[in-house]
PDB file of C-alpha atoms in Angstrom:
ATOM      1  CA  UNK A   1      80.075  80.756 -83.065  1.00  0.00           C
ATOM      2  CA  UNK A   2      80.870  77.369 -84.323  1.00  0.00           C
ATOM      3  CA  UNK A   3      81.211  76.221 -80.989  1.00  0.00           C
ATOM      4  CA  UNK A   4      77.920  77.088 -80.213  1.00  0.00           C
ATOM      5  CA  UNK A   5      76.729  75.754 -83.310  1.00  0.00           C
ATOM      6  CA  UNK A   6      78.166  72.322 -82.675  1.00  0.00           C
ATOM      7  CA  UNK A   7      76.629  72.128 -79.195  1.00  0.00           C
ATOM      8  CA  UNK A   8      73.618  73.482 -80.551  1.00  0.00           C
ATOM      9  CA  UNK A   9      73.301  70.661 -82.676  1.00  0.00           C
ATOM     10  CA  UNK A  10      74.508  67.731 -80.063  1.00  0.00           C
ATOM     11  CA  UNK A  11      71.293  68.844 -77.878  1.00  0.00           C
ATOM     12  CA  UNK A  12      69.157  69.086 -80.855  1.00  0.00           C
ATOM     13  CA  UNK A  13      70.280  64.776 -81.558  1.00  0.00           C
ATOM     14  CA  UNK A  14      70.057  64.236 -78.172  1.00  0.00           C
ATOM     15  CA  UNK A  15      66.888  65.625 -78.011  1.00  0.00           C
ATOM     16  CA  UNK A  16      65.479  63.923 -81.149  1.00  0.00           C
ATOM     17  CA  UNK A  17      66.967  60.682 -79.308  1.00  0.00           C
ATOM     18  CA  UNK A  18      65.092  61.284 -76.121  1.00  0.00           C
ATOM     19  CA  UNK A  19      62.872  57.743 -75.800  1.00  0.00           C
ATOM     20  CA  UNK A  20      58.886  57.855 -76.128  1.00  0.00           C
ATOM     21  CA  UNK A  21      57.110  56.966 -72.867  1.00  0.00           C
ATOM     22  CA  UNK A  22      53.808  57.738 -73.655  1.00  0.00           C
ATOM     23  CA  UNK A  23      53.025  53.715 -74.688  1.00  0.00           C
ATOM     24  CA  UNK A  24      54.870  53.165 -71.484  1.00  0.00           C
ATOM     25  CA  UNK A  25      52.478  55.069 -69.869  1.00  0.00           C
ATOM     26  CA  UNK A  26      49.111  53.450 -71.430  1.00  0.00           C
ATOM     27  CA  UNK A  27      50.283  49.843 -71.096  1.00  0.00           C
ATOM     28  CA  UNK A  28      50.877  50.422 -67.032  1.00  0.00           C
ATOM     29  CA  UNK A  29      47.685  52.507 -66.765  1.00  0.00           C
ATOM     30  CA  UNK A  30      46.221  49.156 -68.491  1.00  0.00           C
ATOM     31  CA  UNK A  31      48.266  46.862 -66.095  1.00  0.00           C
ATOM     32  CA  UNK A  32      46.827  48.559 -63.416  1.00  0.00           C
ATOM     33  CA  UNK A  33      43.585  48.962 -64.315  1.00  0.00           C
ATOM     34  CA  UNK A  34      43.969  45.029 -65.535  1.00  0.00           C
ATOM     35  CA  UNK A  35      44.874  44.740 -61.683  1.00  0.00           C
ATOM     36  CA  UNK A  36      42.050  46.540 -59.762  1.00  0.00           C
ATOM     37  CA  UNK A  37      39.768  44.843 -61.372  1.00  0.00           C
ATOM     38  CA  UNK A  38      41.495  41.627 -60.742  1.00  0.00           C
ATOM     39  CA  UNK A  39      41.314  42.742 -57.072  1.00  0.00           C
ATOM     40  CA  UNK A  40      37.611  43.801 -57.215  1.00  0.00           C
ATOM     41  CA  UNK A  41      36.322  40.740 -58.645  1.00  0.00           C
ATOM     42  CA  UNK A  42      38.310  38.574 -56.041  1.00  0.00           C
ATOM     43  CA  UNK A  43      37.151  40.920 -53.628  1.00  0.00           C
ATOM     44  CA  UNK A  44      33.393  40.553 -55.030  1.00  0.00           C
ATOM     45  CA  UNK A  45      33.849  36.489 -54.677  1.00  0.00           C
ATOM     46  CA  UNK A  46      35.272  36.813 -51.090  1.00  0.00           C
ATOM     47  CA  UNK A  47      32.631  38.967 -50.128  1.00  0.00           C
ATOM     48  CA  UNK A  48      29.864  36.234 -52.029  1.00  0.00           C
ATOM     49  CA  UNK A  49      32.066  33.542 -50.461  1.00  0.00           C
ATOM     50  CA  UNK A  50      31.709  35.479 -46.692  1.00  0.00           C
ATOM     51  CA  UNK A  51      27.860  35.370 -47.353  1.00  0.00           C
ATOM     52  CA  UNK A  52      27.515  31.662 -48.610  1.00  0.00           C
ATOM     53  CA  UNK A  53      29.105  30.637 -45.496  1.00  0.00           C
ATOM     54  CA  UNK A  54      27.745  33.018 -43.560  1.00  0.00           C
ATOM     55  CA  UNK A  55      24.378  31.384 -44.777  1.00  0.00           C
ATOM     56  CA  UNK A  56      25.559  28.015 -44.521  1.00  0.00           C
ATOM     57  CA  UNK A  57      26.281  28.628 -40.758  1.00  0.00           C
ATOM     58  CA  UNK A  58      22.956  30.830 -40.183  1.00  0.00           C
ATOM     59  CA  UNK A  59      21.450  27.812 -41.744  1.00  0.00           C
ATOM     60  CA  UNK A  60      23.052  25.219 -39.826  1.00  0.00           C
ATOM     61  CA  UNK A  61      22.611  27.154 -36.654  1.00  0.00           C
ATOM     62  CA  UNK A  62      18.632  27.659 -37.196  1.00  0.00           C
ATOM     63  CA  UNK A  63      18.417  23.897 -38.009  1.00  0.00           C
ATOM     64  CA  UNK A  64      20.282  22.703 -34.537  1.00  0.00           C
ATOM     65  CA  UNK A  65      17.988  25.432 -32.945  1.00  0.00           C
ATOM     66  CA  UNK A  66      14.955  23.596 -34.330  1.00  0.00           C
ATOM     67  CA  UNK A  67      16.301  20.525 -34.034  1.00  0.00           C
ATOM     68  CA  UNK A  68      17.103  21.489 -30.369  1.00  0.00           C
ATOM     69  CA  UNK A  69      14.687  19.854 -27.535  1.00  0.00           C
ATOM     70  CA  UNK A  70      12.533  21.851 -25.812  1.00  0.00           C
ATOM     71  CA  UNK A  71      12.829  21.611 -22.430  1.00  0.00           C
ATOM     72  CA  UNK A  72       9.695  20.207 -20.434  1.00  0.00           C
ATOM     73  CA  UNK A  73       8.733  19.129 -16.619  1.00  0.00           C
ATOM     74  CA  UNK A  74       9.402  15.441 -15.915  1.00  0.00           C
ATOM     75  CA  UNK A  75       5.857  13.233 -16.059  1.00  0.00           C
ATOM     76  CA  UNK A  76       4.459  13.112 -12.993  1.00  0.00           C
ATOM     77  CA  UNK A  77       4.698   9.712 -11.635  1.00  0.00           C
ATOM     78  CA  UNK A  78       1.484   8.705  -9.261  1.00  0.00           C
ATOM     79  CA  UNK A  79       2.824   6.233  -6.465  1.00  0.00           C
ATOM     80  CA  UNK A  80       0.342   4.804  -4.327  1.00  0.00           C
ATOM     81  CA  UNK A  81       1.243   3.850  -0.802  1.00  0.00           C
ATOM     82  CA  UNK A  82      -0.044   0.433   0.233  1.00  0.00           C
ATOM     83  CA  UNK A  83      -2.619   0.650   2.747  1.00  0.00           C
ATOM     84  CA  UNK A  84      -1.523   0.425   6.308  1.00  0.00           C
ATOM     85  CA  UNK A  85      -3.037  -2.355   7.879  1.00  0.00           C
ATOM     86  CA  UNK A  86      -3.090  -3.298  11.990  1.00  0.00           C
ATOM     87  CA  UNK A  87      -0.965  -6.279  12.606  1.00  0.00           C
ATOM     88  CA  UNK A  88      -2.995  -9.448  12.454  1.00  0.00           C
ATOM     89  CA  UNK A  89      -3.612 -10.397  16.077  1.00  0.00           C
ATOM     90  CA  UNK A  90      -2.270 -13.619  17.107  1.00  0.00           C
ATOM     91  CA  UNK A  91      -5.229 -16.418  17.293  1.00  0.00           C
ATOM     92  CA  UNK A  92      -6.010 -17.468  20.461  1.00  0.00           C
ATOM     93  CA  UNK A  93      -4.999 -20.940  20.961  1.00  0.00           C
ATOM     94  CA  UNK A  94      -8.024 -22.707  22.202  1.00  0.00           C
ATOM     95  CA  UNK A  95      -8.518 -23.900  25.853  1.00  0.00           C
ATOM     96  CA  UNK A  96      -6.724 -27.295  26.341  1.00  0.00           C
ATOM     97  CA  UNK A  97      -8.524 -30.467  27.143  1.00  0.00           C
ATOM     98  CA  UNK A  98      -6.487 -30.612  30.234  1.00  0.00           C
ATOM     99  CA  UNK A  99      -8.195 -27.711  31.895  1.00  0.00           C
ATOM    100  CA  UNK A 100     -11.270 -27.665  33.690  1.00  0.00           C
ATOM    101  CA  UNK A 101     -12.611 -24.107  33.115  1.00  0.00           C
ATOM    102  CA  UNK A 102     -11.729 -20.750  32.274  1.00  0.00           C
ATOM    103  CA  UNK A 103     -11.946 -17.876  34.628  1.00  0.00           C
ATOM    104  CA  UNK A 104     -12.944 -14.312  33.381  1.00  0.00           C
ATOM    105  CA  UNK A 105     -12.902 -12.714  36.178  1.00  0.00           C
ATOM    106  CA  UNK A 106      -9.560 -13.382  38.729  1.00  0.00           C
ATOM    107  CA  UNK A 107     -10.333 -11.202  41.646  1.00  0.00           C
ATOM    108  CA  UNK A 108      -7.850  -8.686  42.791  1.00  0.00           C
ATOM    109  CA  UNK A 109      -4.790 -10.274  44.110  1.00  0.00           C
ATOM    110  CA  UNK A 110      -5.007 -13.118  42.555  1.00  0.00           C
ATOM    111  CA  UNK A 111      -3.131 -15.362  39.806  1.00  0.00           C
ATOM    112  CA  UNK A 112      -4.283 -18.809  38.375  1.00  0.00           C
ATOM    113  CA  UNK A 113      -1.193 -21.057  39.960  1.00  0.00           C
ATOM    114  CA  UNK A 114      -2.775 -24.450  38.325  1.00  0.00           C
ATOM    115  CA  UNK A 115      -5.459 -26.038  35.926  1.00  0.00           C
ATOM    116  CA  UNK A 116      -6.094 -29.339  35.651  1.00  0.00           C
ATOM    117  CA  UNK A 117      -9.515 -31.243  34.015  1.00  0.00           C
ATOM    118  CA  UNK A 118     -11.176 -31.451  37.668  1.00  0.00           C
ATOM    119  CA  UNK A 119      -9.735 -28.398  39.462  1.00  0.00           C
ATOM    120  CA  UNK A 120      -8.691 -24.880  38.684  1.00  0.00           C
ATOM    121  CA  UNK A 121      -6.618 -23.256  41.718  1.00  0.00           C
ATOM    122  CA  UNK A 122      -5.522 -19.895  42.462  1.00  0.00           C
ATOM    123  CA  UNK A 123      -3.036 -18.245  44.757  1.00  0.00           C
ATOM    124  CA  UNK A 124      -1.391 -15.214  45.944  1.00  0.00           C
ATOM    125  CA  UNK A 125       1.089 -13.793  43.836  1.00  0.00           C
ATOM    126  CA  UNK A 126       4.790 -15.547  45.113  1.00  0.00           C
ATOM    127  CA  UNK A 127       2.983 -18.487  46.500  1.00  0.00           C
ATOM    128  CA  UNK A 128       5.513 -20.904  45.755  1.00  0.00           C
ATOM    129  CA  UNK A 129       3.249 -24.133  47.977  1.00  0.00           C
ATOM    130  CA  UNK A 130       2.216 -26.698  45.711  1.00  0.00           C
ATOM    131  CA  UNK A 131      -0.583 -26.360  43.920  1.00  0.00           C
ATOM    132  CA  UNK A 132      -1.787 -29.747  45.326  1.00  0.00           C
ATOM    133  CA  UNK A 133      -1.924 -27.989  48.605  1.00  0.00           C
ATOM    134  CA  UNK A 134      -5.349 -25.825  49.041  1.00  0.00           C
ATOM    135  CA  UNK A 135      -4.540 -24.531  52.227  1.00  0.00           C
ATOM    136  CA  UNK A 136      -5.356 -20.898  51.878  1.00  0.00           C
ATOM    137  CA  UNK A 137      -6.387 -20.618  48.359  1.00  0.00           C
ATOM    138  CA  UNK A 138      -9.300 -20.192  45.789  1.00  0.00           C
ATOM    139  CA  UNK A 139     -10.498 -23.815  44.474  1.00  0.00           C
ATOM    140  CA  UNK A 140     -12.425 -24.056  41.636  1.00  0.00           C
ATOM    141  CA  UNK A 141     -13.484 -27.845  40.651  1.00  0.00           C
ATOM    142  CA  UNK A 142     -16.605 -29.894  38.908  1.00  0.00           C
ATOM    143  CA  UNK A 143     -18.197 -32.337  41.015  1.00  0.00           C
ATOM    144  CA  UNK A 144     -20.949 -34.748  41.156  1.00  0.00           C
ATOM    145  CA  UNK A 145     -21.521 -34.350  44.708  1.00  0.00           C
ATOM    146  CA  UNK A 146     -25.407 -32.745  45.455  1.00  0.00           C
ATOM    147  CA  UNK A 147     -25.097 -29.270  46.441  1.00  0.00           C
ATOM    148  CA  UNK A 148     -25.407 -28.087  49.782  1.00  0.00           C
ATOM    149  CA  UNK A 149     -25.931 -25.059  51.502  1.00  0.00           C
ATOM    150  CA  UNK A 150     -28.674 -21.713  51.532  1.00  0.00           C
ATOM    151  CA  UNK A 151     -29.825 -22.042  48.122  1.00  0.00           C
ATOM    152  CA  UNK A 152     -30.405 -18.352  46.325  1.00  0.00           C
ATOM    153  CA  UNK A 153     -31.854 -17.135  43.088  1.00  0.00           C
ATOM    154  CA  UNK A 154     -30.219 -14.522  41.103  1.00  0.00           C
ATOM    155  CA  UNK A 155     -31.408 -12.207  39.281  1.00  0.00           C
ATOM    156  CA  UNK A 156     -30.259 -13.977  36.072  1.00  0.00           C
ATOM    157  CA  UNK A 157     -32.509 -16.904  36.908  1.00  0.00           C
ATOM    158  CA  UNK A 158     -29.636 -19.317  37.634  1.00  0.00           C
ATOM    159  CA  UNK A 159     -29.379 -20.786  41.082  1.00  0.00           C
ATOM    160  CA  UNK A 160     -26.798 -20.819  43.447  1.00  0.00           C
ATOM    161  CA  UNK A 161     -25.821 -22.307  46.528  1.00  0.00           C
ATOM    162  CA  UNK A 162     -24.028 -20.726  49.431  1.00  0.00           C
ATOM    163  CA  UNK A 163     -22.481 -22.582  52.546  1.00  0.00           C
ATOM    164  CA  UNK A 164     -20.332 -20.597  54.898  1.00  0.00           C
ATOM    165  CA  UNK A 165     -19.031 -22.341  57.678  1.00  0.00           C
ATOM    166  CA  UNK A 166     -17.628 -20.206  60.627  1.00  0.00           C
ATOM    167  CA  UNK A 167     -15.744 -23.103  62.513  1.00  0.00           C
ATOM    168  CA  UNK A 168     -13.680 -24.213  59.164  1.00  0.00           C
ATOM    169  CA  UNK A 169     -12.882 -20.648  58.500  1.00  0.00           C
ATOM    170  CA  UNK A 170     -14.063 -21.745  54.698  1.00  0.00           C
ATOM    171  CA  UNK A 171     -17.066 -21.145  52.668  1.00  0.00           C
ATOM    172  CA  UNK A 172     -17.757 -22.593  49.372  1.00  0.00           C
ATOM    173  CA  UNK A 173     -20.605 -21.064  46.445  1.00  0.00           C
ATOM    174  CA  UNK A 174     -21.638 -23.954  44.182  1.00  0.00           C
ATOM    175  CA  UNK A 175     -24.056 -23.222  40.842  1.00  0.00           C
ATOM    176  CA  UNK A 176     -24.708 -26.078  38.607  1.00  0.00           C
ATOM    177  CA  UNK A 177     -23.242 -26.563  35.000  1.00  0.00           C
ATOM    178  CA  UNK A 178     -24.835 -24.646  31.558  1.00  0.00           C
ATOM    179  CA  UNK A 179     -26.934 -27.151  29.892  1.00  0.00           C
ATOM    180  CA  UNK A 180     -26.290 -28.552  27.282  1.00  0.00           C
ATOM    181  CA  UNK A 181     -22.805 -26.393  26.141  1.00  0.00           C
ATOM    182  CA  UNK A 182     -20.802 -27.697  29.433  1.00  0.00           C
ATOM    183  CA  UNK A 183     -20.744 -31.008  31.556  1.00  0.00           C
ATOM    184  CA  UNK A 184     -23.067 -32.163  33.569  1.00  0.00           C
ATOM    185  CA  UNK A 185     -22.206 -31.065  37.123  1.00  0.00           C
ATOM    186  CA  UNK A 186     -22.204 -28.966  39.869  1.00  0.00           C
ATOM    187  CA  UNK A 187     -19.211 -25.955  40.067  1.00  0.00           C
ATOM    188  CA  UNK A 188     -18.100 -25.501  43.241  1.00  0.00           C
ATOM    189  CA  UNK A 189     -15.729 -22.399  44.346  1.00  0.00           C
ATOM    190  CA  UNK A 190     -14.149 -23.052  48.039  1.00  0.00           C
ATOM    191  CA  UNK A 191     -12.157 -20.030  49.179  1.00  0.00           C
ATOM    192  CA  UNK A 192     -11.181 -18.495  52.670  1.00  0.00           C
ATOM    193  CA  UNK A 193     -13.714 -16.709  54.280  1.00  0.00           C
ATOM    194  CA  UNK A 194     -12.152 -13.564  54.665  1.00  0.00           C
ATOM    195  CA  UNK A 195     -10.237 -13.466  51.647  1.00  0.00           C
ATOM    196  CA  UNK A 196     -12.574 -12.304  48.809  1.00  0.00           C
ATOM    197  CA  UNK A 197     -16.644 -11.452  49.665  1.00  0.00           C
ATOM    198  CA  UNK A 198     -19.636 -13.927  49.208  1.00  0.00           C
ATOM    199  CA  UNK A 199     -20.103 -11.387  46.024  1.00  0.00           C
ATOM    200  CA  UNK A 200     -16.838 -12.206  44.409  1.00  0.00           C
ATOM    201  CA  UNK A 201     -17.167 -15.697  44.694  1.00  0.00           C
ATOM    202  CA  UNK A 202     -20.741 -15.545  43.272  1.00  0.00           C
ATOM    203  CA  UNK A 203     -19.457 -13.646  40.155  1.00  0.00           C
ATOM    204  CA  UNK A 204     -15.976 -15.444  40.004  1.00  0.00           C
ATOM    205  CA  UNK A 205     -17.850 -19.113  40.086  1.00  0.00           C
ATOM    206  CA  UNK A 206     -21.282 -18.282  37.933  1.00  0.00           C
ATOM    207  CA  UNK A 207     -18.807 -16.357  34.887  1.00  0.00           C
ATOM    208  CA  UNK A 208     -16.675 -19.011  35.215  1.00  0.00           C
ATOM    209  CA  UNK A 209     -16.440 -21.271  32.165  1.00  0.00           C
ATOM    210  CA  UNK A 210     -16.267 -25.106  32.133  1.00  0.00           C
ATOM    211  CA  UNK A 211     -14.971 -26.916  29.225  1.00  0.00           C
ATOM    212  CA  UNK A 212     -16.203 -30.194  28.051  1.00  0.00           C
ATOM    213  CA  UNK A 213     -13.459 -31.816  28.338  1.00  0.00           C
ATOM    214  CA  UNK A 214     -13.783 -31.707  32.003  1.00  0.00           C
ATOM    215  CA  UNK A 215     -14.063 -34.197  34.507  1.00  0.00           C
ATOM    216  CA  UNK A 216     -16.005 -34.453  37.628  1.00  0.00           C
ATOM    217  CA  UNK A 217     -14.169 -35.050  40.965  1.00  0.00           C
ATOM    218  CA  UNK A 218     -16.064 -37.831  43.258  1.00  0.00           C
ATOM    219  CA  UNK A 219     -16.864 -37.751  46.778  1.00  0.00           C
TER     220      UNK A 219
END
């Protein structure tokens, strides 16, 4: 019985000896109750912090989209063409004081081969003669000379003069100068027979034009 007396008694002074946790126990609830709300007011601030920048960028965002340029069409730029205009003809150079006329009307087959102040000749095309040489040509010149020949009236009023001769094998139409625009004389056309009709030569001589510059030929 002692014994179990003794050991009784040991367990009853352990027992008494046994440490207290219950302040333990309220200081760590407090720790951790210090702790979460530690944690939920960091949390709070993060989340405030999230929406400040969060605003900061919404704001920044809606400011570069105002501030963005809006996209438009280009002016329209008007460009006027300059008028097209015809090339400026060339001026005619005016008929040299070394001519004796002007012919408007070549007949067919023909080409002017010279022009001088008394005579205007022309000649088949390749006629390479001289134009000194009227052997077979058209002669145009002014003269002084009275005209000779069947005298005609045109229906114009001017007054022509026409003298074929069979034998020569040459005929020659003469009409007298425009008063007072050309020189005094008489225009005479000589020409082969058979080479142009007495109608050409009428047209070709009265159309022709005599400049007044021009100078008879005598005799």
């Amino acid at each position: 019985m002692n014994d179990l007396s003794d050991l009784l008694d040991r367990a009853a002074g352990q027992a008494d000896a046994v440490h207290d946790t219950r302040p333990d126990v309220v200081r760590g609830r407090r720790a951790l109750a210090r702790t979460r709300l530690r944690r939920t007011a960091l949390g709070a601030v993060g989340i405030a912090a999230v929406g400040v920048v969060g605003l900061a960028a919404t704001g920044i965002g809606g400011r570069d989209r105002d501030a963005a340029p809006v996209a438009t069409d280009p002016p329209t730029v008007e460009t006027t063409s300059a008028p097209t205009t015809d090339p400026t003809p060339s001026p005619t150079p005016p008929p040299s004081a070394n001519h004796v006329g002007i012919v408007t009307n070549t007949p067919p087959g023909w080409q002017v081969q010279g022009n001088d102040p008394s005579t205007l000749v022309m000649a088949r095309p390749g006629d390479t003669s001289s134009r000194d040489d009227f052997g077979g040509k058209l002669v145009l010149m002014l003269t002084s000379n009275p005209p000779s020949g069947q005298k005609r009236v045109l229906d114009t009023g001017r007054v022509v003069w026409v003298d074929r001769s069979a034998q020569s094998g040459y005929s020659t139409v003469a009409v007298r100068t425009r008063q007072p625009a050309e020189p005094e004389g008489l225009l005479v056309l000589q020409f082969p027979t058979d080479a142009i009709s007495e109608q050409q030569a009428i047209s070709l001589v009265t159309d022709a034009l005599v400049l007044r510059d021009a100078v008879p030929v005598e005799g």
